[in-house]
Amino acid sequence: MDQPQPPERGTTADVFFEPGQRKNFLNAMNRRLQWLDKLGVLKVSMRAGDDGLPTYDGMPEEPVDERVGTIIALLDASPRKTTHVVWRKLSDELYRMLTAEIKPTATEVLSKLNLARSKYMKDFELIDAFREKLSNPATAQDLVEDSILSWCPQTMARIIRYDASTLSDPDWWNLNADEIGGYNMSSSSLIRVVISEMDYARAAESNDRLLLYLELAAEVLRMLMSCQANGPLLNALDHQIEGLEAYIRSNAQEERLEQELQ
């Protein structure tokens, strides 16, 4: 059975297209650009870049404020209730930076992106490691005594864009379950089942029943992780991170050359 995998680096186009459609879009974009070139309306020969947008060899990087606008559009275009809450917060922060009197630097934007990425990956890896332990009989039984209610529900809720605290709190789920159900019924039902199966495992009268409940919890957790849509968005943001890093390196090289010429 396929297991959720850590997202791999990808491109801006990945967030807008279903798997398998991206190649067709890039081919269509290239055909249109080639036709425009033949019509003589382009000053340079253009092509579709890895991000799906028109580009040409040697094209300068976008100004930082325009790049920030692109990033905000990516964050706001993602499925709202199946992506991590950190992306909503990042969109709000970048918008405030973009509309401030003093425009953000590339380094400041890159820092915000990397911080948000690290917060998402921490939650992703925490849940994925928990699922792997539940799936392994050698490690699953140790989790029965683990107080998962102090952290697991909050982590799962953040992954589906509910603003849950990162502080350990064993009462958090009981206090917030109904509100999360109203926010996202399908995903909250999966969270509820994971918690119920863990409760059943604690009360199991035999080792076989205990392992069965833990196996069911692992399967439902896998379902939750397969439903979340953070992967394509993270791929697109990784492409933006690479672009900002290249922009910063390019500016640093230009500054060094200017200093050498002085």
mmCIF file of C-alpha atoms in Angstrom:
data_model
loop_
_atom_site.group_PDB
_atom_site.id
_atom_site.type_symbol
_atom_site.label_atom_id
_atom_site.label_comp_id
_atom_site.label_asym_id
_atom_site.label_seq_id
_atom_site.Cartn_x
_atom_site.Cartn_y
_atom_site.Cartn_z
ATOM 1 C CA MET A 1 0.000 0.000 0.000
ATOM 2 C CA ASP A 2 1.329 3.410 -0.933
ATOM 3 C CA GLN A 3 2.439 5.554 1.983
ATOM 4 C CA PRO A 4 2.552 9.366 2.077
ATOM 5 C CA GLN A 5 5.984 10.582 1.084
ATOM 6 C CA PRO A 6 7.769 13.800 2.037
ATOM 7 C CA PRO A 7 7.157 16.348 -0.731
ATOM 8 C CA GLU A 8 9.864 16.673 -3.354
ATOM 9 C CA ARG A 9 10.987 19.944 -4.847
ATOM 10 C CA GLY A 10 8.866 20.987 -7.793
ATOM 11 C CA THR A 11 7.626 24.039 -9.645
ATOM 12 C CA THR A 12 5.060 26.801 -9.525
ATOM 13 C CA ALA A 13 2.985 25.042 -12.190
ATOM 14 C CA ASP A 14 2.512 21.985 -9.964
ATOM 15 C CA VAL A 15 0.073 23.787 -7.680
ATOM 16 C CA PHE A 16 -2.320 24.637 -10.534
ATOM 17 C CA PHE A 17 -2.546 21.307 -12.363
ATOM 18 C CA GLU A 18 -3.587 17.771 -11.633
ATOM 19 C CA PRO A 19 -0.852 15.121 -12.013
ATOM 20 C CA GLY A 20 -0.230 14.441 -15.698
ATOM 21 C CA GLN A 21 -1.619 17.774 -16.936
ATOM 22 C CA ARG A 22 1.495 19.881 -16.394
ATOM 23 C CA LYS A 23 3.410 18.468 -19.386
ATOM 24 C CA ASN A 24 0.466 19.107 -21.719
ATOM 25 C CA PHE A 25 0.199 22.686 -20.485
ATOM 26 C CA LEU A 26 3.916 23.367 -20.995
ATOM 27 C CA ASN A 27 3.758 21.920 -24.513
ATOM 28 C CA ALA A 28 0.750 24.099 -25.348
ATOM 29 C CA MET A 29 2.465 27.173 -23.886
ATOM 30 C CA ASN A 30 5.597 26.529 -25.962
ATOM 31 C CA ARG A 31 3.545 26.119 -29.153
ATOM 32 C CA ARG A 32 1.800 29.445 -28.500
ATOM 33 C CA LEU A 33 5.099 31.231 -27.813
ATOM 34 C CA GLN A 34 6.651 29.778 -30.967
ATOM 35 C CA TRP A 35 3.675 31.023 -32.979
ATOM 36 C CA LEU A 36 3.962 34.508 -31.472
ATOM 37 C CA ASP A 37 7.657 34.460 -32.362
ATOM 38 C CA LYS A 38 6.832 33.600 -35.993
ATOM 39 C CA LEU A 39 4.321 36.451 -36.076
ATOM 40 C CA GLY A 40 7.135 38.805 -35.112
ATOM 41 C CA VAL A 41 5.449 40.233 -32.026
ATOM 42 C CA LEU A 42 8.175 39.084 -29.616
ATOM 43 C CA LYS A 43 11.458 40.906 -29.193
ATOM 44 C CA VAL A 44 13.165 37.723 -27.963
ATOM 45 C CA SER A 45 12.605 34.000 -28.430
ATOM 46 C CA MET A 46 10.546 32.890 -25.447
ATOM 47 C CA ARG A 47 9.696 29.506 -23.969
ATOM 48 C CA ALA A 48 7.792 28.080 -21.013
ATOM 49 C CA GLY A 49 9.986 27.907 -17.925
ATOM 50 C CA ASP A 50 9.970 25.140 -15.354
ATOM 51 C CA ASP A 51 7.332 27.100 -13.457
ATOM 52 C CA GLY A 52 5.044 27.124 -16.497
ATOM 53 C CA LEU A 53 5.439 30.871 -17.057
ATOM 54 C CA PRO A 54 7.012 32.505 -20.151
ATOM 55 C CA THR A 55 10.747 33.157 -19.951
ATOM 56 C CA TYR A 56 13.841 33.527 -22.136
ATOM 57 C CA ASP A 57 17.518 32.742 -21.746
ATOM 58 C CA GLY A 58 19.234 35.363 -19.607
ATOM 59 C CA MET A 59 15.985 36.943 -18.387
ATOM 60 C CA PRO A 60 16.618 38.969 -15.188
ATOM 61 C CA GLU A 61 14.891 37.893 -11.998
ATOM 62 C CA GLU A 62 11.604 39.596 -11.103
ATOM 63 C CA PRO A 63 11.767 42.505 -8.633
ATOM 64 C CA VAL A 64 11.138 41.312 -5.105
ATOM 65 C CA ASP A 65 7.714 42.945 -4.743
ATOM 66 C CA GLU A 66 6.466 41.279 -7.934
ATOM 67 C CA ARG A 67 7.804 37.930 -6.766
ATOM 68 C CA VAL A 68 6.025 38.396 -3.424
ATOM 69 C CA GLY A 69 2.780 38.980 -5.307
ATOM 70 C CA THR A 70 3.309 35.699 -7.164
ATOM 71 C CA ILE A 71 3.924 33.847 -3.900
ATOM 72 C CA ILE A 72 0.778 35.295 -2.305
ATOM 73 C CA ALA A 73 -1.233 34.178 -5.349
ATOM 74 C CA LEU A 74 0.136 30.651 -4.953
ATOM 75 C CA LEU A 75 -0.742 30.560 -1.265
ATOM 76 C CA ASP A 76 -4.258 31.884 -1.831
ATOM 77 C CA ALA A 77 -4.930 29.566 -4.789
ATOM 78 C CA SER A 78 -4.274 26.402 -2.780
ATOM 79 C CA PRO A 79 -7.204 24.348 -1.397
ATOM 80 C CA ARG A 80 -8.154 26.240 1.744
ATOM 81 C CA LYS A 81 -9.159 23.382 4.043
ATOM 82 C CA THR A 82 -6.581 20.773 3.068
ATOM 83 C CA THR A 83 -3.382 22.783 3.456
ATOM 84 C CA HIS A 84 -1.412 23.716 6.560
ATOM 85 C CA VAL A 85 -2.406 26.748 8.609
ATOM 86 C CA VAL A 86 1.141 28.098 8.298
ATOM 87 C CA TRP A 87 0.499 28.923 4.616
ATOM 88 C CA ARG A 88 -2.439 31.170 5.506
ATOM 89 C CA LYS A 89 -0.312 32.957 8.079
ATOM 90 C CA LEU A 90 2.513 33.304 5.556
ATOM 91 C CA SER A 91 0.134 34.863 3.013
ATOM 92 C CA ASP A 92 -1.034 37.401 5.602
ATOM 93 C CA GLU A 93 2.555 38.260 6.593
ATOM 94 C CA LEU A 94 3.705 38.683 2.987
ATOM 95 C CA TYR A 95 0.712 40.880 2.184
ATOM 96 C CA ARG A 96 1.543 43.153 5.117
ATOM 97 C CA MET A 97 5.147 43.329 3.919
ATOM 98 C CA LEU A 98 4.050 44.084 0.356
ATOM 99 C CA THR A 99 1.738 46.925 1.390
ATOM 100 C CA ALA A 100 4.121 48.456 3.936
ATOM 101 C CA GLU A 101 5.794 51.791 3.224
ATOM 102 C CA ILE A 102 9.228 50.163 3.281
ATOM 103 C CA LYS A 103 9.308 47.339 0.746
ATOM 104 C CA PRO A 104 10.699 43.961 1.847
ATOM 105 C CA THR A 105 14.134 42.764 0.818
ATOM 106 C CA ALA A 106 14.681 39.417 -0.874
ATOM 107 C CA THR A 107 16.450 38.176 2.255
ATOM 108 C CA GLU A 108 13.462 39.070 4.455
ATOM 109 C CA VAL A 109 11.030 37.275 2.134
ATOM 110 C CA LEU A 110 13.307 34.240 1.910
ATOM 111 C CA SER A 111 13.511 34.103 5.703
ATOM 112 C CA LYS A 112 9.692 34.083 5.980
ATOM 113 C CA LEU A 113 9.403 31.307 3.395
ATOM 114 C CA ASN A 114 12.035 29.118 5.023
ATOM 115 C CA LEU A 115 10.511 29.580 8.480
ATOM 116 C CA ALA A 116 7.032 28.619 7.238
ATOM 117 C CA ARG A 117 8.465 25.640 5.377
ATOM 118 C CA SER A 118 10.274 24.388 8.476
ATOM 119 C CA LYS A 119 7.076 24.633 10.557
ATOM 120 C CA TYR A 120 5.125 22.614 8.013
ATOM 121 C CA MET A 121 7.851 19.979 7.661
ATOM 122 C CA LYS A 122 8.073 19.603 11.439
ATOM 123 C CA ASP A 123 4.365 18.717 11.623
ATOM 124 C CA PHE A 124 4.508 16.513 8.528
ATOM 125 C CA GLU A 125 7.474 14.532 9.845
ATOM 126 C CA LEU A 126 5.939 14.253 13.318
ATOM 127 C CA ILE A 127 2.712 12.723 11.977
ATOM 128 C CA ASP A 128 4.508 10.531 9.437
ATOM 129 C CA ALA A 129 6.848 9.141 12.113
ATOM 130 C CA PHE A 130 3.852 8.457 14.360
ATOM 131 C CA ARG A 131 2.098 6.608 11.526
ATOM 132 C CA GLU A 132 5.188 4.491 10.848
ATOM 133 C CA LYS A 133 5.450 3.506 14.512
ATOM 134 C CA LEU A 134 1.761 2.576 14.573
ATOM 135 C CA SER A 135 2.273 0.402 11.488
ATOM 136 C CA ASN A 136 5.115 -1.570 13.085
ATOM 137 C CA PRO A 137 4.065 -4.116 15.776
ATOM 138 C CA ALA A 138 7.510 -3.791 17.368
ATOM 139 C CA THR A 139 6.976 -0.092 18.103
ATOM 140 C CA ALA A 140 3.174 0.261 18.077
ATOM 141 C CA GLN A 141 2.572 -1.144 21.559
ATOM 142 C CA ASP A 142 4.851 1.466 23.111
ATOM 143 C CA LEU A 143 2.468 4.159 21.853
ATOM 144 C CA VAL A 144 -0.479 2.863 23.876
ATOM 145 C CA GLU A 145 0.850 4.541 26.998
ATOM 146 C CA ASP A 146 1.972 7.615 25.096
ATOM 147 C CA SER A 147 -0.195 10.658 25.743
ATOM 148 C CA ILE A 148 -1.023 11.325 22.095
ATOM 149 C CA LEU A 149 -3.933 13.567 23.047
ATOM 150 C CA SER A 150 -1.410 16.139 24.231
ATOM 151 C CA TRP A 151 -0.017 16.763 20.725
ATOM 152 C CA CYS A 152 -1.397 14.570 17.922
ATOM 153 C CA PRO A 153 -4.857 16.158 17.412
ATOM 154 C CA GLN A 154 -3.363 19.651 17.292
ATOM 155 C CA THR A 155 -0.765 18.598 14.737
ATOM 156 C CA MET A 156 -3.345 16.913 12.500
ATOM 157 C CA ALA A 157 -5.610 19.970 12.775
ATOM 158 C CA ARG A 158 -2.823 22.368 11.743
ATOM 159 C CA ILE A 159 -2.190 20.275 8.631
ATOM 160 C CA ILE A 160 -5.790 20.944 7.489
ATOM 161 C CA ARG A 161 -5.451 24.702 8.174
ATOM 162 C CA TYR A 162 -6.993 24.893 11.636
ATOM 163 C CA ASP A 163 -5.044 27.268 13.869
ATOM 164 C CA ALA A 164 -4.205 24.859 16.694
ATOM 165 C CA SER A 165 -1.699 25.641 19.416
ATOM 166 C CA THR A 166 1.737 24.003 19.380
ATOM 167 C CA LEU A 167 1.673 23.732 23.185
ATOM 168 C CA SER A 168 1.128 20.318 24.745
ATOM 169 C CA ASP A 169 -2.453 20.054 26.005
ATOM 170 C CA PRO A 170 -4.197 16.699 26.667
ATOM 171 C CA ASP A 171 -7.604 18.429 26.883
ATOM 172 C CA TRP A 172 -7.287 20.276 23.573
ATOM 173 C CA TRP A 173 -9.236 17.797 21.439
ATOM 174 C CA ASN A 174 -12.176 17.506 23.836
ATOM 175 C CA LEU A 175 -12.452 21.286 23.988
ATOM 176 C CA ASN A 176 -12.159 21.891 20.231
ATOM 177 C CA ALA A 177 -13.525 18.770 18.504
ATOM 178 C CA ASP A 178 -16.963 20.263 17.752
ATOM 179 C CA GLU A 179 -15.503 23.470 16.335
ATOM 180 C CA ILE A 180 -13.134 21.537 14.064
ATOM 181 C CA GLY A 181 -16.050 19.390 12.926
ATOM 182 C CA GLY A 182 -17.892 22.500 11.801
ATOM 183 C CA TYR A 183 -14.773 23.769 10.055
ATOM 184 C CA ASN A 184 -13.899 20.602 8.121
ATOM 185 C CA MET A 185 -16.230 17.673 8.775
ATOM 186 C CA SER A 186 -14.498 15.034 6.630
ATOM 187 C CA SER A 187 -10.983 15.611 7.975
ATOM 188 C CA SER A 188 -12.159 16.075 11.562
ATOM 189 C CA SER A 189 -13.928 12.703 11.307
ATOM 190 C CA LEU A 190 -10.606 11.069 10.426
ATOM 191 C CA ILE A 191 -8.914 12.752 13.389
ATOM 192 C CA ARG A 192 -11.723 11.559 15.639
ATOM 193 C CA VAL A 193 -11.327 7.957 14.410
ATOM 194 C CA VAL A 194 -7.558 7.973 15.039
ATOM 195 C CA ILE A 195 -8.135 9.089 18.617
ATOM 196 C CA SER A 196 -10.939 6.549 19.138
ATOM 197 C CA GLU A 197 -8.816 3.657 17.861
ATOM 198 C CA MET A 198 -6.028 4.652 20.248
ATOM 199 C CA ASP A 199 -8.556 4.664 23.111
ATOM 200 C CA TYR A 200 -9.801 1.211 22.073
ATOM 201 C CA ALA A 201 -6.214 -0.047 21.999
ATOM 202 C CA ARG A 202 -5.645 1.072 25.582
ATOM 203 C CA ALA A 203 -8.726 -0.868 26.693
ATOM 204 C CA ALA A 204 -7.997 -3.972 24.584
ATOM 205 C CA GLU A 205 -8.164 -7.273 26.477
ATOM 206 C CA SER A 206 -5.751 -9.107 24.191
ATOM 207 C CA ASN A 207 -2.560 -8.290 22.349
ATOM 208 C CA ASP A 208 -4.152 -9.213 19.012
ATOM 209 C CA ARG A 209 -6.990 -6.747 19.542
ATOM 210 C CA LEU A 210 -4.556 -4.076 20.662
ATOM 211 C CA LEU A 211 -2.483 -4.444 17.482
ATOM 212 C CA LEU A 212 -5.636 -4.447 15.353
ATOM 213 C CA TYR A 213 -6.788 -1.125 16.778
ATOM 214 C CA LEU A 214 -3.343 0.402 16.304
ATOM 215 C CA GLU A 215 -3.207 -0.860 12.721
ATOM 216 C CA LEU A 216 -6.594 0.739 12.042
ATOM 217 C CA ALA A 217 -5.368 4.013 13.563
ATOM 218 C CA ALA A 218 -2.329 3.933 11.263
ATOM 219 C CA GLU A 219 -4.523 3.339 8.198
ATOM 220 C CA VAL A 220 -6.863 6.217 9.038
ATOM 221 C CA LEU A 221 -3.863 8.450 9.669
ATOM 222 C CA ARG A 222 -2.531 7.479 6.231
ATOM 223 C CA MET A 223 -5.907 8.446 4.743
ATOM 224 C CA LEU A 224 -5.744 11.851 6.417
ATOM 225 C CA MET A 225 -2.241 12.498 5.099
ATOM 226 C CA SER A 226 -3.221 11.405 1.592
ATOM 227 C CA CYS A 227 -6.165 13.842 1.595
ATOM 228 C CA GLN A 228 -4.117 16.892 2.529
ATOM 229 C CA ALA A 229 -2.927 19.001 -0.421
ATOM 230 C CA ASN A 230 0.280 20.463 0.975
ATOM 231 C CA GLY A 231 2.626 18.626 -1.406
ATOM 232 C CA PRO A 232 1.933 20.568 -4.647
ATOM 233 C CA LEU A 233 1.960 23.891 -2.796
ATOM 234 C CA LEU A 234 5.256 23.086 -1.090
ATOM 235 C CA ASN A 235 6.710 22.127 -4.473
ATOM 236 C CA ALA A 236 5.750 25.510 -5.894
ATOM 237 C CA LEU A 237 7.120 27.383 -2.875
ATOM 238 C CA ASP A 238 10.399 25.479 -3.113
ATOM 239 C CA HIS A 239 10.735 26.804 -6.650
ATOM 240 C CA GLN A 240 10.181 30.341 -5.339
ATOM 241 C CA ILE A 241 12.786 29.762 -2.626
ATOM 242 C CA GLU A 242 15.307 28.686 -5.257
ATOM 243 C CA GLY A 243 14.499 31.795 -7.299
ATOM 244 C CA LEU A 244 15.009 34.096 -4.311
ATOM 245 C CA GLU A 245 18.293 32.399 -3.466
ATOM 246 C CA ALA A 246 19.468 32.907 -7.064
ATOM 247 C CA TYR A 247 18.335 36.551 -6.943
ATOM 248 C CA ILE A 248 20.278 37.172 -3.729
ATOM 249 C CA ARG A 249 23.411 35.495 -5.128
ATOM 250 C CA SER A 250 23.155 37.540 -8.328
ATOM 251 C CA ASN A 251 22.845 40.823 -6.415
ATOM 252 C CA ALA A 252 25.795 39.886 -4.198
ATOM 253 C CA GLN A 253 27.947 39.207 -7.258
ATOM 254 C CA GLU A 254 26.965 42.551 -8.811
ATOM 255 C CA GLU A 255 27.869 44.376 -5.587
ATOM 256 C CA ARG A 256 31.275 42.674 -5.467
ATOM 257 C CA LEU A 257 31.970 43.648 -9.082
ATOM 258 C CA GLU A 258 31.002 47.265 -8.386
ATOM 259 C CA GLN A 259 33.327 47.354 -5.371
ATOM 260 C CA GLU A 260 36.193 45.922 -7.428
ATOM 261 C CA LEU A 261 35.685 48.568 -10.126
ATOM 262 C CA GLN A 262 35.713 51.450 -7.640
#
